[in-house]
């Protein structure tokens, strides 16, 4: 946007500079300029439908503000990634360095989040607010002062699930099939930490993101397994479950958070009969007994192309977008001063997410909030996730002192969190 000011207007404005300085307000031009918000979501690759749903939720929230905050119009510049860290980083750099956005909301997937966190640490006067990335180390290790995450992470989403499988379902051995990248590492770590400390045994089978043939992985599932924990999602999750069903698989299913999601269950196929009864953990369910959630769902369903219920990606991006809007309102749209006031407003926020869960940030600018245990039930001919248990105010280290949690090491395929009780 180009703003031209005539010589006469410039001379008239010179006398006003002292008044502006005295009142410590941003110049009128800066205040009247649009707020340029960039976003990065996966519109390509295995999570493309999730990225589309994330943008659907963001659009709904911006429309509710009439695309204006503090008298300034919102310009929303959307970019697409493919769940690869280098692509997400290139899109973020383009938004900051070419489009000159004020801040970014994004990305969606785990490794992408780590890449954008690292990039944010190199920036001055700019902010990145997470979209839906759930990798633990996006905020837990080497956090950036310019990166804020208001959604809980993949480790938190599994809180209570390992305990439920070991104690309530009385399963002593599981096989975990998971994607070989940052987000599933966090999910597997959170599950294993509980399950193994209660005496459970876990076998691990990893597959790269974008795998289409899972036959060899399915063949390696030990017969001694009492349940199958599936930590895939998007097209990977659909491919695995379809092939597992075709192979005659019949183990009780435990799901990672993006397995029990609208983007997965909206697809038709043999996988759906196996998924009814599956228990999972996560920040959202189709059915949550909370009036705020019911209101959010009703508004979401009026959006073009909406799923029967908002996906996990829609809810995560919505939570982070709500935080951006609330902080912008607190500073009346003023992003001057290197965004210091805006970032202080973000740090101090306490609000309710779309699910009705209270959200606040810890010292690493990471969310403390609620997670749910869910079960898939058949309702009106559709598989539906129903929250049957809520764990409140879960922090990033699952209640373990931070130094002790960090000493366990970063989640990886070689460090899945299976630590027996001492």
PDB file of C-alpha atoms in Angstrom, residues 175-417:
ATOM      1  CA  UNK A 175       2.623 -51.633  19.342  1.00  0.00           C
ATOM      2  CA  UNK A 176       2.955 -48.004  18.316  1.00  0.00           C
ATOM      3  CA  UNK A 177       2.948 -47.186  14.593  1.00  0.00           C
ATOM      4  CA  UNK A 178       3.895 -43.584  13.967  1.00  0.00           C
ATOM      5  CA  UNK A 179       5.203 -41.048  11.504  1.00  0.00           C
ATOM      6  CA  UNK A 180       8.960 -40.503  11.572  1.00  0.00           C
ATOM      7  CA  UNK A 181       9.032 -36.748  12.248  1.00  0.00           C
ATOM      8  CA  UNK A 182       8.743 -34.190  15.031  1.00  0.00           C
ATOM      9  CA  UNK A 183       5.011 -34.172  15.844  1.00  0.00           C
ATOM     10  CA  UNK A 184       4.563 -37.964  16.235  1.00  0.00           C
ATOM     11  CA  UNK A 185       7.738 -38.038  18.335  1.00  0.00           C
ATOM     12  CA  UNK A 186       6.012 -35.694  20.808  1.00  0.00           C
ATOM     13  CA  UNK A 187       2.803 -37.755  20.815  1.00  0.00           C
ATOM     14  CA  UNK A 188       4.620 -41.061  21.286  1.00  0.00           C
ATOM     15  CA  UNK A 189       6.749 -39.550  24.064  1.00  0.00           C
ATOM     16  CA  UNK A 190       3.684 -38.343  25.982  1.00  0.00           C
ATOM     17  CA  UNK A 191       1.932 -41.707  25.705  1.00  0.00           C
ATOM     18  CA  UNK A 192       4.998 -43.822  26.491  1.00  0.00           C
ATOM     19  CA  UNK A 193       6.007 -41.753  29.496  1.00  0.00           C
ATOM     20  CA  UNK A 194       2.822 -42.782  31.320  1.00  0.00           C
ATOM     21  CA  UNK A 195       2.359 -46.264  29.889  1.00  0.00           C
ATOM     22  CA  UNK A 196       5.895 -47.529  30.526  1.00  0.00           C
ATOM     23  CA  UNK A 197       6.125 -46.067  34.033  1.00  0.00           C
ATOM     24  CA  UNK A 198       3.093 -48.184  34.904  1.00  0.00           C
ATOM     25  CA  UNK A 199       4.887 -51.342  33.742  1.00  0.00           C
ATOM     26  CA  UNK A 200       3.686 -51.402  30.145  1.00  0.00           C
ATOM     27  CA  UNK A 201       5.805 -52.652  27.228  1.00  0.00           C
ATOM     28  CA  UNK A 202       5.832 -50.759  23.921  1.00  0.00           C
ATOM     29  CA  UNK A 203       7.045 -51.778  20.456  1.00  0.00           C
ATOM     30  CA  UNK A 204       7.730 -49.014  17.910  1.00  0.00           C
ATOM     31  CA  UNK A 205       7.347 -48.981  14.121  1.00  0.00           C
ATOM     32  CA  UNK A 206       8.165 -45.735  12.280  1.00  0.00           C
ATOM     33  CA  UNK A 207       7.316 -44.627   8.741  1.00  0.00           C
ATOM     34  CA  UNK A 208       8.387 -41.454   6.894  1.00  0.00           C
ATOM     35  CA  UNK A 209       5.824 -38.721   6.244  1.00  0.00           C
ATOM     36  CA  UNK A 210       4.170 -39.372   2.891  1.00  0.00           C
ATOM     37  CA  UNK A 211       4.380 -43.190   3.059  1.00  0.00           C
ATOM     38  CA  UNK A 212       1.764 -44.868   0.874  1.00  0.00           C
ATOM     39  CA  UNK A 213       2.570 -48.580   1.321  1.00  0.00           C
ATOM     40  CA  UNK A 214       2.379 -49.811   4.932  1.00  0.00           C
ATOM     41  CA  UNK A 215       2.355 -53.549   4.168  1.00  0.00           C
ATOM     42  CA  UNK A 216       5.772 -54.247   5.670  1.00  0.00           C
ATOM     43  CA  UNK A 217       4.967 -52.220   8.789  1.00  0.00           C
ATOM     44  CA  UNK A 218       1.670 -54.053   9.303  1.00  0.00           C
ATOM     45  CA  UNK A 219       3.453 -57.395   8.915  1.00  0.00           C
ATOM     46  CA  UNK A 220       5.855 -56.484  11.738  1.00  0.00           C
ATOM     47  CA  UNK A 221       3.163 -55.939  14.385  1.00  0.00           C
ATOM     48  CA  UNK A 222       3.913 -58.551  17.117  1.00  0.00           C
ATOM     49  CA  UNK A 223       1.119 -60.993  17.912  1.00  0.00           C
ATOM     50  CA  UNK A 224       1.741 -60.366  21.607  1.00  0.00           C
ATOM     51  CA  UNK A 225       0.373 -56.811  21.263  1.00  0.00           C
ATOM     52  CA  UNK A 226      -2.793 -56.137  23.218  1.00  0.00           C
ATOM     53  CA  UNK A 227      -3.574 -52.905  21.360  1.00  0.00           C
ATOM     54  CA  UNK A 228      -2.362 -50.826  18.424  1.00  0.00           C
ATOM     55  CA  UNK A 229      -1.483 -47.158  18.980  1.00  0.00           C
ATOM     56  CA  UNK A 230      -1.713 -45.301  15.652  1.00  0.00           C
ATOM     57  CA  UNK A 231       0.043 -41.924  15.486  1.00  0.00           C
ATOM     58  CA  UNK A 232      -0.429 -41.056  11.836  1.00  0.00           C
ATOM     59  CA  UNK A 233      -2.694 -38.452  10.306  1.00  0.00           C
ATOM     60  CA  UNK A 234      -3.897 -36.950   7.049  1.00  0.00           C
ATOM     61  CA  UNK A 235      -3.417 -39.128   3.982  1.00  0.00           C
ATOM     62  CA  UNK A 236      -0.826 -41.220   5.864  1.00  0.00           C
ATOM     63  CA  UNK A 237      -3.366 -42.122   8.532  1.00  0.00           C
ATOM     64  CA  UNK A 238      -5.998 -42.958   5.934  1.00  0.00           C
ATOM     65  CA  UNK A 239      -3.573 -45.146   3.948  1.00  0.00           C
ATOM     66  CA  UNK A 240      -2.408 -47.024   7.052  1.00  0.00           C
ATOM     67  CA  UNK A 241      -5.898 -47.664   8.397  1.00  0.00           C
ATOM     68  CA  UNK A 242      -7.255 -48.713   4.989  1.00  0.00           C
ATOM     69  CA  UNK A 243      -4.439 -51.218   4.498  1.00  0.00           C
ATOM     70  CA  UNK A 244      -4.691 -52.453   8.103  1.00  0.00           C
ATOM     71  CA  UNK A 245      -8.406 -53.105   7.631  1.00  0.00           C
ATOM     72  CA  UNK A 246      -7.798 -54.873   4.314  1.00  0.00           C
ATOM     73  CA  UNK A 247      -5.158 -57.050   6.006  1.00  0.00           C
ATOM     74  CA  UNK A 248      -7.759 -58.197   8.539  1.00  0.00           C
ATOM     75  CA  UNK A 249      -6.356 -56.224  11.452  1.00  0.00           C
ATOM     76  CA  UNK A 250      -8.505 -56.419  14.575  1.00  0.00           C
ATOM     77  CA  UNK A 251      -6.486 -55.142  17.535  1.00  0.00           C
ATOM     78  CA  UNK A 252      -8.152 -52.581  19.804  1.00  0.00           C
ATOM     79  CA  UNK A 253      -7.159 -49.126  18.532  1.00  0.00           C
ATOM     80  CA  UNK A 254      -5.681 -46.219  20.445  1.00  0.00           C
ATOM     81  CA  UNK A 255      -5.394 -43.067  18.390  1.00  0.00           C
ATOM     82  CA  UNK A 256      -3.024 -40.168  18.184  1.00  0.00           C
ATOM     83  CA  UNK A 257      -4.722 -36.802  18.214  1.00  0.00           C
ATOM     84  CA  UNK A 258      -4.948 -36.324  14.453  1.00  0.00           C
ATOM     85  CA  UNK A 259      -6.270 -39.837  13.877  1.00  0.00           C
ATOM     86  CA  UNK A 260      -9.582 -39.087  15.592  1.00  0.00           C
ATOM     87  CA  UNK A 261     -10.238 -35.975  13.529  1.00  0.00           C
ATOM     88  CA  UNK A 262     -12.875 -34.725  11.103  1.00  0.00           C
ATOM     89  CA  UNK A 263     -10.392 -34.719   8.227  1.00  0.00           C
ATOM     90  CA  UNK A 264      -9.799 -38.449   8.826  1.00  0.00           C
ATOM     91  CA  UNK A 265     -13.311 -39.604   9.618  1.00  0.00           C
ATOM     92  CA  UNK A 266     -14.953 -37.719   6.746  1.00  0.00           C
ATOM     93  CA  UNK A 267     -13.256 -40.146   4.337  1.00  0.00           C
ATOM     94  CA  UNK A 268     -15.198 -43.277   3.480  1.00  0.00           C
ATOM     95  CA  UNK A 269     -13.622 -46.721   3.437  1.00  0.00           C
ATOM     96  CA  UNK A 270     -13.016 -49.928   5.395  1.00  0.00           C
ATOM     97  CA  UNK A 271     -11.035 -48.061   8.060  1.00  0.00           C
ATOM     98  CA  UNK A 272     -14.189 -46.545   9.560  1.00  0.00           C
ATOM     99  CA  UNK A 273     -15.548 -49.830  10.943  1.00  0.00           C
ATOM    100  CA  UNK A 274     -12.292 -50.346  12.868  1.00  0.00           C
ATOM    101  CA  UNK A 275     -12.234 -46.835  14.260  1.00  0.00           C
ATOM    102  CA  UNK A 276     -15.564 -47.042  16.107  1.00  0.00           C
ATOM    103  CA  UNK A 277     -14.638 -47.527  19.763  1.00  0.00           C
ATOM    104  CA  UNK A 278     -11.117 -46.103  19.335  1.00  0.00           C
ATOM    105  CA  UNK A 279      -9.906 -44.090  22.330  1.00  0.00           C
ATOM    106  CA  UNK A 280      -7.656 -41.094  21.768  1.00  0.00           C
ATOM    107  CA  UNK A 281      -6.310 -37.987  23.451  1.00  0.00           C
ATOM    108  CA  UNK A 282      -6.331 -34.442  22.195  1.00  0.00           C
ATOM    109  CA  UNK A 283      -7.377 -30.814  22.554  1.00  0.00           C
ATOM    110  CA  UNK A 284     -10.762 -31.227  20.866  1.00  0.00           C
ATOM    111  CA  UNK A 285     -13.661 -33.614  20.208  1.00  0.00           C
ATOM    112  CA  UNK A 286     -16.810 -33.422  18.107  1.00  0.00           C
ATOM    113  CA  UNK A 287     -18.950 -33.566  21.242  1.00  0.00           C
ATOM    114  CA  UNK A 288     -17.827 -31.519  24.257  1.00  0.00           C
ATOM    115  CA  UNK A 289     -20.254 -30.582  26.992  1.00  0.00           C
ATOM    116  CA  UNK A 290     -19.499 -26.853  26.933  1.00  0.00           C
ATOM    117  CA  UNK A 291     -21.682 -23.930  25.719  1.00  0.00           C
ATOM    118  CA  UNK A 292     -18.725 -22.058  24.206  1.00  0.00           C
ATOM    119  CA  UNK A 293     -17.862 -25.078  22.073  1.00  0.00           C
ATOM    120  CA  UNK A 294     -21.454 -25.454  20.923  1.00  0.00           C
ATOM    121  CA  UNK A 295     -21.541 -21.792  19.883  1.00  0.00           C
ATOM    122  CA  UNK A 296     -18.219 -22.078  18.029  1.00  0.00           C
ATOM    123  CA  UNK A 297     -19.403 -25.186  16.163  1.00  0.00           C
ATOM    124  CA  UNK A 298     -22.673 -23.509  15.159  1.00  0.00           C
ATOM    125  CA  UNK A 299     -20.798 -20.525  13.686  1.00  0.00           C
ATOM    126  CA  UNK A 300     -18.232 -22.777  12.016  1.00  0.00           C
ATOM    127  CA  UNK A 301     -20.921 -24.851  10.282  1.00  0.00           C
ATOM    128  CA  UNK A 302     -22.146 -21.720   8.495  1.00  0.00           C
ATOM    129  CA  UNK A 303     -18.792 -21.396   6.721  1.00  0.00           C
ATOM    130  CA  UNK A 304     -18.608 -22.683   3.111  1.00  0.00           C
ATOM    131  CA  UNK A 305     -17.122 -26.180   2.893  1.00  0.00           C
ATOM    132  CA  UNK A 306     -17.252 -26.800   6.643  1.00  0.00           C
ATOM    133  CA  UNK A 307     -16.925 -30.329   8.007  1.00  0.00           C
ATOM    134  CA  UNK A 308     -19.670 -31.711  10.270  1.00  0.00           C
ATOM    135  CA  UNK A 309     -17.388 -30.595  13.145  1.00  0.00           C
ATOM    136  CA  UNK A 310     -14.256 -28.400  13.228  1.00  0.00           C
ATOM    137  CA  UNK A 311     -11.015 -30.294  12.738  1.00  0.00           C
ATOM    138  CA  UNK A 312      -8.152 -30.189  15.226  1.00  0.00           C
ATOM    139  CA  UNK A 313      -6.354 -27.884  12.795  1.00  0.00           C
ATOM    140  CA  UNK A 314      -9.282 -25.467  12.691  1.00  0.00           C
ATOM    141  CA  UNK A 315      -9.453 -25.357  16.497  1.00  0.00           C
ATOM    142  CA  UNK A 316      -5.704 -24.834  16.953  1.00  0.00           C
ATOM    143  CA  UNK A 317      -5.503 -22.047  14.375  1.00  0.00           C
ATOM    144  CA  UNK A 318      -8.657 -20.516  15.832  1.00  0.00           C
ATOM    145  CA  UNK A 319      -7.185 -20.519  19.345  1.00  0.00           C
ATOM    146  CA  UNK A 320      -4.036 -18.752  18.170  1.00  0.00           C
ATOM    147  CA  UNK A 321      -6.013 -16.311  16.023  1.00  0.00           C
ATOM    148  CA  UNK A 322      -8.240 -15.475  18.996  1.00  0.00           C
ATOM    149  CA  UNK A 323      -5.101 -14.639  20.972  1.00  0.00           C
ATOM    150  CA  UNK A 324      -3.839 -12.352  18.202  1.00  0.00           C
ATOM    151  CA  UNK A 325      -7.179 -10.545  18.034  1.00  0.00           C
ATOM    152  CA  UNK A 326      -7.410 -10.117  21.817  1.00  0.00           C
ATOM    153  CA  UNK A 327      -3.871  -8.746  22.046  1.00  0.00           C
ATOM    154  CA  UNK A 328      -4.470  -6.371  19.119  1.00  0.00           C
ATOM    155  CA  UNK A 329      -7.569  -5.058  20.876  1.00  0.00           C
ATOM    156  CA  UNK A 330      -5.608  -4.504  24.086  1.00  0.00           C
ATOM    157  CA  UNK A 331      -3.103  -2.280  22.250  1.00  0.00           C
ATOM    158  CA  UNK A 332      -5.841  -0.724  20.076  1.00  0.00           C
ATOM    159  CA  UNK A 333      -4.139  -1.998  16.937  1.00  0.00           C
ATOM    160  CA  UNK A 334      -0.868  -0.197  17.753  1.00  0.00           C
ATOM    161  CA  UNK A 335       2.147  -2.291  16.708  1.00  0.00           C
ATOM    162  CA  UNK A 336       4.731   0.458  17.090  1.00  0.00           C
ATOM    163  CA  UNK A 337       7.767   0.289  19.364  1.00  0.00           C
ATOM    164  CA  UNK A 338       9.025  -2.984  17.933  1.00  0.00           C
ATOM    165  CA  UNK A 339       5.706  -4.635  18.907  1.00  0.00           C
ATOM    166  CA  UNK A 340       6.801  -4.650  22.550  1.00  0.00           C
ATOM    167  CA  UNK A 341       3.356  -3.724  23.902  1.00  0.00           C
ATOM    168  CA  UNK A 342       1.702  -6.248  21.587  1.00  0.00           C
ATOM    169  CA  UNK A 343       4.020  -9.019  22.789  1.00  0.00           C
ATOM    170  CA  UNK A 344       3.431  -8.076  26.442  1.00  0.00           C
ATOM    171  CA  UNK A 345      -0.306  -8.288  25.771  1.00  0.00           C
ATOM    172  CA  UNK A 346       0.138 -11.740  24.227  1.00  0.00           C
ATOM    173  CA  UNK A 347       2.187 -12.960  27.197  1.00  0.00           C
ATOM    174  CA  UNK A 348      -0.410 -11.813  29.711  1.00  0.00           C
ATOM    175  CA  UNK A 349      -3.500 -13.195  27.984  1.00  0.00           C
ATOM    176  CA  UNK A 350      -5.940 -15.464  29.786  1.00  0.00           C
ATOM    177  CA  UNK A 351      -8.961 -16.492  27.739  1.00  0.00           C
ATOM    178  CA  UNK A 352     -11.157 -19.416  26.768  1.00  0.00           C
ATOM    179  CA  UNK A 353     -10.332 -21.442  23.664  1.00  0.00           C
ATOM    180  CA  UNK A 354     -13.155 -22.550  21.342  1.00  0.00           C
ATOM    181  CA  UNK A 355     -13.521 -25.728  23.447  1.00  0.00           C
ATOM    182  CA  UNK A 356     -14.175 -23.668  26.589  1.00  0.00           C
ATOM    183  CA  UNK A 357     -10.719 -24.531  27.952  1.00  0.00           C
ATOM    184  CA  UNK A 358      -8.881 -21.809  29.854  1.00  0.00           C
ATOM    185  CA  UNK A 359      -5.631 -20.794  28.108  1.00  0.00           C
ATOM    186  CA  UNK A 360      -2.617 -18.980  29.517  1.00  0.00           C
ATOM    187  CA  UNK A 361       1.102 -18.988  28.699  1.00  0.00           C
ATOM    188  CA  UNK A 362       4.092 -20.242  30.671  1.00  0.00           C
ATOM    189  CA  UNK A 363       7.519 -18.548  30.818  1.00  0.00           C
ATOM    190  CA  UNK A 364       8.413 -20.090  27.433  1.00  0.00           C
ATOM    191  CA  UNK A 365       5.332 -18.465  25.848  1.00  0.00           C
ATOM    192  CA  UNK A 366       3.648 -21.868  25.572  1.00  0.00           C
ATOM    193  CA  UNK A 367       0.067 -22.831  26.386  1.00  0.00           C
ATOM    194  CA  UNK A 368      -1.193 -24.258  29.649  1.00  0.00           C
ATOM    195  CA  UNK A 369      -4.691 -25.591  28.995  1.00  0.00           C
ATOM    196  CA  UNK A 370      -7.089 -28.556  29.006  1.00  0.00           C
ATOM    197  CA  UNK A 371      -6.946 -31.810  27.044  1.00  0.00           C
ATOM    198  CA  UNK A 372      -9.559 -34.520  26.564  1.00  0.00           C
ATOM    199  CA  UNK A 373      -9.832 -38.284  26.417  1.00  0.00           C
ATOM    200  CA  UNK A 374     -12.185 -39.144  23.567  1.00  0.00           C
ATOM    201  CA  UNK A 375     -13.987 -42.183  22.238  1.00  0.00           C
ATOM    202  CA  UNK A 376     -15.316 -42.649  18.707  1.00  0.00           C
ATOM    203  CA  UNK A 377     -19.010 -43.539  18.711  1.00  0.00           C
ATOM    204  CA  UNK A 378     -21.421 -44.129  15.865  1.00  0.00           C
ATOM    205  CA  UNK A 379     -24.026 -41.346  15.954  1.00  0.00           C
ATOM    206  CA  UNK A 380     -26.609 -40.816  13.215  1.00  0.00           C
ATOM    207  CA  UNK A 381     -24.625 -43.082  10.939  1.00  0.00           C
ATOM    208  CA  UNK A 382     -21.435 -41.046  11.397  1.00  0.00           C
ATOM    209  CA  UNK A 383     -18.298 -41.775  13.471  1.00  0.00           C
ATOM    210  CA  UNK A 384     -18.191 -39.078  16.138  1.00  0.00           C
ATOM    211  CA  UNK A 385     -15.535 -38.289  18.750  1.00  0.00           C
ATOM    212  CA  UNK A 386     -17.079 -37.830  22.187  1.00  0.00           C
ATOM    213  CA  UNK A 387     -15.069 -36.361  25.070  1.00  0.00           C
ATOM    214  CA  UNK A 388     -15.544 -38.529  28.157  1.00  0.00           C
ATOM    215  CA  UNK A 389     -12.780 -37.094  30.371  1.00  0.00           C
ATOM    216  CA  UNK A 390     -11.125 -33.675  30.689  1.00  0.00           C
ATOM    217  CA  UNK A 391      -7.686 -33.082  32.193  1.00  0.00           C
ATOM    218  CA  UNK A 392      -7.463 -29.455  33.261  1.00  0.00           C
ATOM    219  CA  UNK A 393      -4.553 -27.044  33.049  1.00  0.00           C
ATOM    220  CA  UNK A 394      -1.938 -29.455  31.704  1.00  0.00           C
ATOM    221  CA  UNK A 395       1.480 -27.852  31.343  1.00  0.00           C
ATOM    222  CA  UNK A 396       4.112 -28.734  28.772  1.00  0.00           C
ATOM    223  CA  UNK A 397       6.047 -31.038  31.094  1.00  0.00           C
ATOM    224  CA  UNK A 398       2.937 -32.973  32.204  1.00  0.00           C
ATOM    225  CA  UNK A 399       3.368 -31.832  35.786  1.00  0.00           C
ATOM    226  CA  UNK A 400       6.975 -33.068  35.984  1.00  0.00           C
ATOM    227  CA  UNK A 401       9.469 -30.400  37.169  1.00  0.00           C
ATOM    228  CA  UNK A 402      10.935 -28.782  34.059  1.00  0.00           C
ATOM    229  CA  UNK A 403      14.592 -29.638  34.785  1.00  0.00           C
ATOM    230  CA  UNK A 404      13.660 -33.263  35.395  1.00  0.00           C
ATOM    231  CA  UNK A 405      11.566 -33.390  32.223  1.00  0.00           C
ATOM    232  CA  UNK A 406      14.319 -31.822  30.114  1.00  0.00           C
ATOM    233  CA  UNK A 407      16.780 -34.380  31.478  1.00  0.00           C
ATOM    234  CA  UNK A 408      14.739 -37.090  29.741  1.00  0.00           C
ATOM    235  CA  UNK A 409      15.963 -35.697  26.413  1.00  0.00           C
ATOM    236  CA  UNK A 410      14.168 -34.450  23.336  1.00  0.00           C
ATOM    237  CA  UNK A 411      11.520 -36.754  21.833  1.00  0.00           C
ATOM    238  CA  UNK A 412      12.802 -38.710  18.812  1.00  0.00           C
ATOM    239  CA  UNK A 413      12.529 -42.130  17.229  1.00  0.00           C
ATOM    240  CA  UNK A 414      15.462 -43.147  19.444  1.00  0.00           C
ATOM    241  CA  UNK A 415      13.988 -41.513  22.539  1.00  0.00           C
ATOM    242  CA  UNK A 416      10.273 -42.404  22.596  1.00  0.00           C
ATOM    243  CA  UNK A 417       9.854 -41.745  26.318  1.00  0.00           C
TER     244      UNK A 417
END
